[in-house]
Amino acid sequence: MKGDEKTKFIRKLWHVRTVRHLCYWLLAYSVLFVTVLVYDRASSALEITTIIVIPGPIPVYLNFIALSGLFEKRRYTLYFITLVVIVAGSGFLIEYVFNLIMQDPGSHISGPGLALFYIAVTTGLNYYAQGLRQQFRLQEAEVERTRAELSLLKAQVNPHFFFNTLNSLYALSLDRSERVPEVILKLSALMRYVLEGSDREETALEDELSFIEDYVELEKLRIGGNPDIRVEKKGDLRGKLIAPMILVPFVENGFKHGINTMVGDGYLLIRLKVEEGNLEFVVKNSRTAGEPDSTGMGLKNVKRRLELLYPGSHDLSIHERDDWFEIGLRIKL
Amino acid sequence: MTTRCMIVDDEPLARKVLQRHIATLPSLELVKQCGHAAEAAAYLHENGVDLIFLDIKMPGMSGMEFLNT
């Protein structure tokens, strides 16, 4: 057998309860043997350990049966009565075997005490192991829950945006505008990014940025007029990864609650900067004073996603005045 | 006799679509296009129209608010 197969085989064997228990007993036996050996000759060490360990499994397994059959079914009184019977009976047996083999009236051991000791140690170990397994299961469940929550929160571009863009396209096509092919390409790039991003954990920062740029272009088309909309980038974006669609909701928000509320020309500034593994992202937009502000709700999902994806390694700040709104996001990439 | 109509919508492309549709109907005559409600209100003070194509979601004054004035 090769090394890999060997470990697999051993692991498989370890899952067999009998094998596992046999190993425990061997371990207990050798510990006892070595302990006695320190004080006495090898032959007597072997003798004593044999006498003590061989009757050991009887009370231990009887107790396990009683535990699962009575204690875990909440029949406590019956369990304790059974326990006393097991301790007394197997204690008597241990003493009987001890005296039979040792045939030395000078030496004496307490059978019931020994039986109780075995039972106490094994019961303790048993429930400790069960507790550990339970804890592992809980942790796994927690990870699973987080994953499920993340896929629920996964940002989708507001379907309205696609509807609006198709309307703009329709208007452009009525005039046989030369911009139509370009707009269709941008729209298809956006849809592809949303589709592919939905089952990916990370994406290139450059892709997220070009999504934002395309998105902005399409929104400009719809809005008309002459708003000051700028996308600025600084630093080296190459090779940097980020959770897909984590920046987009802020841009969407800038349009929905910013530019779209302006009667005259507003401004929307998007700035992305990479410096020493840190991403700095700023969206600042003008808005009409007194607009009902639903930013809290709109950004709630993305806030929760940030908490789950970048725990302790992101910083989101929001500044606002009556006529402008600014978010600043810093992520350690 | 033609129906005098007016478009009030903040999005230029949306206005264009409506304008197209109106142009295909000989019974409609487009007399004014407005980018926002305030402009429309000013026009209506001076002139009368028979029909208004009014967008509801607009910055500043919404279509519903404009209708109430």
PDB file of C-alpha atoms in Angstrom, chain A residues 167-331:
ATOM      1  CA  ASN A 167     -36.339  51.882 -23.288  1.00  0.00           C
ATOM      2  CA  SER A 168     -33.388  54.143 -24.065  1.00  0.00           C
ATOM      3  CA  LEU A 169     -32.253  51.681 -26.680  1.00  0.00           C
ATOM      4  CA  TYR A 170     -35.687  51.698 -28.233  1.00  0.00           C
ATOM      5  CA  ALA A 171     -35.606  55.494 -28.437  1.00  0.00           C
ATOM      6  CA  LEU A 172     -32.133  55.432 -29.993  1.00  0.00           C
ATOM      7  CA  SER A 173     -33.151  52.809 -32.527  1.00  0.00           C
ATOM      8  CA  LEU A 174     -36.149  54.874 -33.636  1.00  0.00           C
ATOM      9  CA  ASP A 175     -33.653  57.458 -34.882  1.00  0.00           C
ATOM     10  CA  ARG A 176     -31.397  54.762 -36.334  1.00  0.00           C
ATOM     11  CA  SER A 177     -28.769  56.135 -34.006  1.00  0.00           C
ATOM     12  CA  GLU A 178     -25.192  55.000 -34.546  1.00  0.00           C
ATOM     13  CA  ARG A 179     -24.846  54.479 -30.821  1.00  0.00           C
ATOM     14  CA  VAL A 180     -27.194  51.482 -30.798  1.00  0.00           C
ATOM     15  CA  PRO A 181     -24.570  48.722 -31.328  1.00  0.00           C
ATOM     16  CA  GLU A 182     -22.303  50.201 -28.669  1.00  0.00           C
ATOM     17  CA  VAL A 183     -25.134  50.441 -26.159  1.00  0.00           C
ATOM     18  CA  ILE A 184     -26.229  46.869 -26.839  1.00  0.00           C
ATOM     19  CA  LEU A 185     -22.661  45.670 -26.275  1.00  0.00           C
ATOM     20  CA  LYS A 186     -22.441  47.506 -22.979  1.00  0.00           C
ATOM     21  CA  LEU A 187     -25.763  46.144 -21.838  1.00  0.00           C
ATOM     22  CA  SER A 188     -24.746  42.599 -22.699  1.00  0.00           C
ATOM     23  CA  ALA A 189     -21.432  43.032 -20.861  1.00  0.00           C
ATOM     24  CA  LEU A 190     -23.336  44.166 -17.778  1.00  0.00           C
ATOM     25  CA  MET A 191     -25.726  41.243 -17.914  1.00  0.00           C
ATOM     26  CA  ARG A 192     -22.872  38.793 -18.343  1.00  0.00           C
ATOM     27  CA  TYR A 193     -21.068  40.210 -15.340  1.00  0.00           C
ATOM     28  CA  VAL A 194     -24.172  39.922 -13.179  1.00  0.00           C
ATOM     29  CA  LEU A 195     -24.760  36.330 -14.291  1.00  0.00           C
ATOM     30  CA  GLU A 196     -21.182  35.172 -13.861  1.00  0.00           C
ATOM     31  CA  GLY A 197     -20.624  37.156 -10.709  1.00  0.00           C
ATOM     32  CA  SER A 198     -23.554  35.509  -8.969  1.00  0.00           C
ATOM     33  CA  ASP A 199     -21.738  32.217  -8.504  1.00  0.00           C
ATOM     34  CA  ARG A 200     -18.238  33.537  -8.032  1.00  0.00           C
ATOM     35  CA  GLU A 201     -16.754  34.557  -4.728  1.00  0.00           C
ATOM     36  CA  GLU A 202     -14.150  36.913  -6.115  1.00  0.00           C
ATOM     37  CA  THR A 203     -13.589  38.823  -9.274  1.00  0.00           C
ATOM     38  CA  ALA A 204     -10.924  41.117 -10.698  1.00  0.00           C
ATOM     39  CA  LEU A 205     -11.192  44.662  -9.401  1.00  0.00           C
ATOM     40  CA  GLU A 206     -10.721  45.831 -12.994  1.00  0.00           C
ATOM     41  CA  ASP A 207     -13.887  43.956 -14.003  1.00  0.00           C
ATOM     42  CA  GLU A 208     -15.878  45.545 -11.215  1.00  0.00           C
ATOM     43  CA  LEU A 209     -14.638  48.940 -12.349  1.00  0.00           C
ATOM     44  CA  SER A 210     -15.490  48.384 -16.000  1.00  0.00           C
ATOM     45  CA  PHE A 211     -18.950  47.298 -14.895  1.00  0.00           C
ATOM     46  CA  ILE A 212     -19.296  50.608 -13.093  1.00  0.00           C
ATOM     47  CA  GLU A 213     -18.041  52.531 -16.121  1.00  0.00           C
ATOM     48  CA  ASP A 214     -20.513  50.816 -18.450  1.00  0.00           C
ATOM     49  CA  TYR A 215     -23.302  51.292 -15.946  1.00  0.00           C
ATOM     50  CA  VAL A 216     -22.538  54.996 -15.718  1.00  0.00           C
ATOM     51  CA  GLU A 217     -22.490  55.341 -19.515  1.00  0.00           C
ATOM     52  CA  LEU A 218     -25.909  53.749 -19.821  1.00  0.00           C
ATOM     53  CA  GLU A 219     -27.364  55.909 -17.069  1.00  0.00           C
ATOM     54  CA  LYS A 220     -25.962  59.056 -18.716  1.00  0.00           C
ATOM     55  CA  LEU A 221     -27.736  58.056 -21.892  1.00  0.00           C
ATOM     56  CA  ARG A 222     -31.060  57.941 -20.106  1.00  0.00           C
ATOM     57  CA  ILE A 223     -30.690  61.079 -18.037  1.00  0.00           C
ATOM     58  CA  GLY A 224     -29.716  63.441 -20.819  1.00  0.00           C
ATOM     59  CA  GLY A 225     -28.892  67.024 -19.958  1.00  0.00           C
ATOM     60  CA  ASN A 226     -25.337  67.700 -18.948  1.00  0.00           C
ATOM     61  CA  PRO A 227     -24.652  66.366 -15.457  1.00  0.00           C
ATOM     62  CA  ASP A 228     -21.064  66.189 -14.264  1.00  0.00           C
ATOM     63  CA  ILE A 229     -20.487  62.462 -13.892  1.00  0.00           C
ATOM     64  CA  ARG A 230     -16.930  61.273 -13.465  1.00  0.00           C
ATOM     65  CA  VAL A 231     -15.243  57.962 -12.752  1.00  0.00           C
ATOM     66  CA  GLU A 232     -11.660  58.340 -11.543  1.00  0.00           C
ATOM     67  CA  LYS A 233      -9.156  55.642 -10.747  1.00  0.00           C
ATOM     68  CA  LYS A 234      -5.758  55.808  -9.124  1.00  0.00           C
ATOM     69  CA  GLY A 235      -3.123  53.205  -8.412  1.00  0.00           C
ATOM     70  CA  ASP A 236      -2.498  49.753  -9.818  1.00  0.00           C
ATOM     71  CA  LEU A 237      -5.643  47.666 -10.043  1.00  0.00           C
ATOM     72  CA  ARG A 238      -4.034  44.700 -11.738  1.00  0.00           C
ATOM     73  CA  GLY A 239      -4.198  41.389  -9.918  1.00  0.00           C
ATOM     74  CA  LYS A 240      -6.484  42.773  -7.212  1.00  0.00           C
ATOM     75  CA  LEU A 241      -9.544  40.704  -6.327  1.00  0.00           C
ATOM     76  CA  ILE A 242     -12.813  41.763  -4.811  1.00  0.00           C
ATOM     77  CA  ALA A 243     -16.244  40.310  -4.089  1.00  0.00           C
ATOM     78  CA  PRO A 244     -18.374  40.893  -7.202  1.00  0.00           C
ATOM     79  CA  MET A 245     -21.063  43.569  -7.084  1.00  0.00           C
ATOM     80  CA  ILE A 246     -19.880  44.996  -3.782  1.00  0.00           C
ATOM     81  CA  LEU A 247     -19.171  48.493  -5.134  1.00  0.00           C
ATOM     82  CA  VAL A 248     -22.026  48.701  -7.617  1.00  0.00           C
ATOM     83  CA  PRO A 249     -24.852  49.303  -5.085  1.00  0.00           C
ATOM     84  CA  PHE A 250     -23.146  52.543  -4.007  1.00  0.00           C
ATOM     85  CA  VAL A 251     -23.095  53.767  -7.606  1.00  0.00           C
ATOM     86  CA  GLU A 252     -26.722  52.748  -8.081  1.00  0.00           C
ATOM     87  CA  ASN A 253     -27.547  54.634  -4.930  1.00  0.00           C
ATOM     88  CA  GLY A 254     -25.742  57.727  -6.243  1.00  0.00           C
ATOM     89  CA  PHE A 255     -28.013  57.787  -9.257  1.00  0.00           C
ATOM     90  CA  LYS A 256     -31.241  56.795  -7.583  1.00  0.00           C
ATOM     91  CA  HIS A 257     -31.083  59.181  -4.666  1.00  0.00           C
ATOM     92  CA  GLY A 258     -28.691  61.703  -6.189  1.00  0.00           C
ATOM     93  CA  ILE A 259     -28.614  62.594  -9.856  1.00  0.00           C
ATOM     94  CA  ASN A 260     -32.146  61.352 -10.513  1.00  0.00           C
ATOM     95  CA  THR A 261     -33.548  63.756  -7.943  1.00  0.00           C
ATOM     96  CA  MET A 262     -31.909  66.834  -9.497  1.00  0.00           C
ATOM     97  CA  VAL A 263     -33.968  69.259 -11.537  1.00  0.00           C
ATOM     98  CA  GLY A 264     -30.915  70.931 -13.059  1.00  0.00           C
ATOM     99  CA  ASP A 265     -27.571  69.306 -13.740  1.00  0.00           C
ATOM    100  CA  GLY A 266     -26.120  67.556 -10.729  1.00  0.00           C
ATOM    101  CA  TYR A 267     -22.818  65.899 -10.162  1.00  0.00           C
ATOM    102  CA  LEU A 268     -21.728  62.373  -9.327  1.00  0.00           C
ATOM    103  CA  LEU A 269     -18.129  61.620  -8.548  1.00  0.00           C
ATOM    104  CA  ILE A 270     -16.856  58.049  -8.297  1.00  0.00           C
ATOM    105  CA  ARG A 271     -13.274  57.630  -7.180  1.00  0.00           C
ATOM    106  CA  LEU A 272     -11.423  54.341  -6.839  1.00  0.00           C
ATOM    107  CA  LYS A 273      -7.933  54.197  -5.456  1.00  0.00           C
ATOM    108  CA  VAL A 274      -5.631  51.261  -4.715  1.00  0.00           C
ATOM    109  CA  GLU A 275      -2.748  51.862  -2.380  1.00  0.00           C
ATOM    110  CA  GLU A 276      -0.648  49.301  -0.519  1.00  0.00           C
ATOM    111  CA  GLY A 277      -3.294  46.588  -0.697  1.00  0.00           C
ATOM    112  CA  ASN A 278      -6.008  48.951   0.431  1.00  0.00           C
ATOM    113  CA  LEU A 279      -8.941  49.923  -1.695  1.00  0.00           C
ATOM    114  CA  GLU A 280     -10.452  53.335  -1.233  1.00  0.00           C
ATOM    115  CA  PHE A 281     -13.789  53.898  -2.864  1.00  0.00           C
ATOM    116  CA  VAL A 282     -15.698  57.147  -2.752  1.00  0.00           C
ATOM    117  CA  VAL A 283     -19.051  58.040  -4.266  1.00  0.00           C
ATOM    118  CA  LYS A 284     -20.157  61.616  -3.860  1.00  0.00           C
ATOM    119  CA  ASN A 285     -23.316  62.995  -5.393  1.00  0.00           C
ATOM    120  CA  SER A 286     -25.435  66.083  -5.317  1.00  0.00           C
ATOM    121  CA  ARG A 287     -29.056  65.684  -4.364  1.00  0.00           C
ATOM    122  CA  THR A 288     -32.158  67.752  -3.948  1.00  0.00           C
ATOM    123  CA  ALA A 289     -32.721  68.860  -0.399  1.00  0.00           C
ATOM    124  CA  GLY A 290     -35.797  67.365   1.184  1.00  0.00           C
ATOM    125  CA  GLU A 291     -35.892  64.289  -1.041  1.00  0.00           C
ATOM    126  CA  PRO A 292     -37.243  61.367   0.917  1.00  0.00           C
ATOM    127  CA  ASP A 293     -34.098  59.528   1.846  1.00  0.00           C
ATOM    128  CA  SER A 294     -34.277  55.790   1.590  1.00  0.00           C
ATOM    129  CA  THR A 295     -30.524  55.272   1.440  1.00  0.00           C
ATOM    130  CA  GLY A 296     -30.642  53.385   4.727  1.00  0.00           C
ATOM    131  CA  MET A 297     -32.691  50.606   3.176  1.00  0.00           C
ATOM    132  CA  GLY A 298     -30.944  50.617  -0.172  1.00  0.00           C
ATOM    133  CA  LEU A 299     -27.529  50.147   1.330  1.00  0.00           C
ATOM    134  CA  LYS A 300     -28.568  47.725   4.068  1.00  0.00           C
ATOM    135  CA  ASN A 301     -27.891  44.597   2.032  1.00  0.00           C
ATOM    136  CA  VAL A 302     -24.466  45.718   0.932  1.00  0.00           C
ATOM    137  CA  LYS A 303     -23.582  46.681   4.498  1.00  0.00           C
ATOM    138  CA  ARG A 304     -24.470  43.191   5.696  1.00  0.00           C
ATOM    139  CA  ARG A 305     -22.467  41.640   2.844  1.00  0.00           C
ATOM    140  CA  LEU A 306     -19.456  43.720   3.789  1.00  0.00           C
ATOM    141  CA  GLU A 307     -19.767  42.534   7.393  1.00  0.00           C
ATOM    142  CA  LEU A 308     -19.857  38.911   6.286  1.00  0.00           C
ATOM    143  CA  LEU A 309     -17.189  39.106   3.583  1.00  0.00           C
ATOM    144  CA  TYR A 310     -14.736  41.568   5.099  1.00  0.00           C
ATOM    145  CA  PRO A 311     -15.196  41.245   8.846  1.00  0.00           C
ATOM    146  CA  GLY A 312     -12.930  43.700  10.583  1.00  0.00           C
ATOM    147  CA  SER A 313     -11.154  44.633   7.369  1.00  0.00           C
ATOM    148  CA  HIS A 314     -13.462  47.245   5.969  1.00  0.00           C
ATOM    149  CA  ASP A 315     -14.563  50.682   6.989  1.00  0.00           C
ATOM    150  CA  LEU A 316     -17.661  52.378   5.657  1.00  0.00           C
ATOM    151  CA  SER A 317     -18.326  56.033   6.345  1.00  0.00           C
ATOM    152  CA  ILE A 318     -21.226  58.172   5.264  1.00  0.00           C
ATOM    153  CA  HIS A 319     -21.246  61.965   5.199  1.00  0.00           C
ATOM    154  CA  GLU A 320     -24.220  64.001   4.146  1.00  0.00           C
ATOM    155  CA  ARG A 321     -25.549  67.508   3.879  1.00  0.00           C
ATOM    156  CA  ASP A 322     -28.869  68.704   2.562  1.00  0.00           C
ATOM    157  CA  ASP A 323     -27.565  68.980  -0.966  1.00  0.00           C
ATOM    158  CA  TRP A 324     -24.928  66.251  -1.165  1.00  0.00           C
ATOM    159  CA  PHE A 325     -24.272  62.733  -0.012  1.00  0.00           C
ATOM    160  CA  GLU A 326     -20.968  60.910   0.197  1.00  0.00           C
ATOM    161  CA  ILE A 327     -19.975  57.372   1.053  1.00  0.00           C
ATOM    162  CA  GLY A 328     -16.390  56.332   1.665  1.00  0.00           C
ATOM    163  CA  LEU A 329     -15.466  52.669   1.711  1.00  0.00           C
ATOM    164  CA  ARG A 330     -12.073  51.292   2.589  1.00  0.00           C
ATOM    165  CA  ILE A 331     -11.356  47.586   2.156  1.00  0.00           C
TER     166      ILE A 331
END
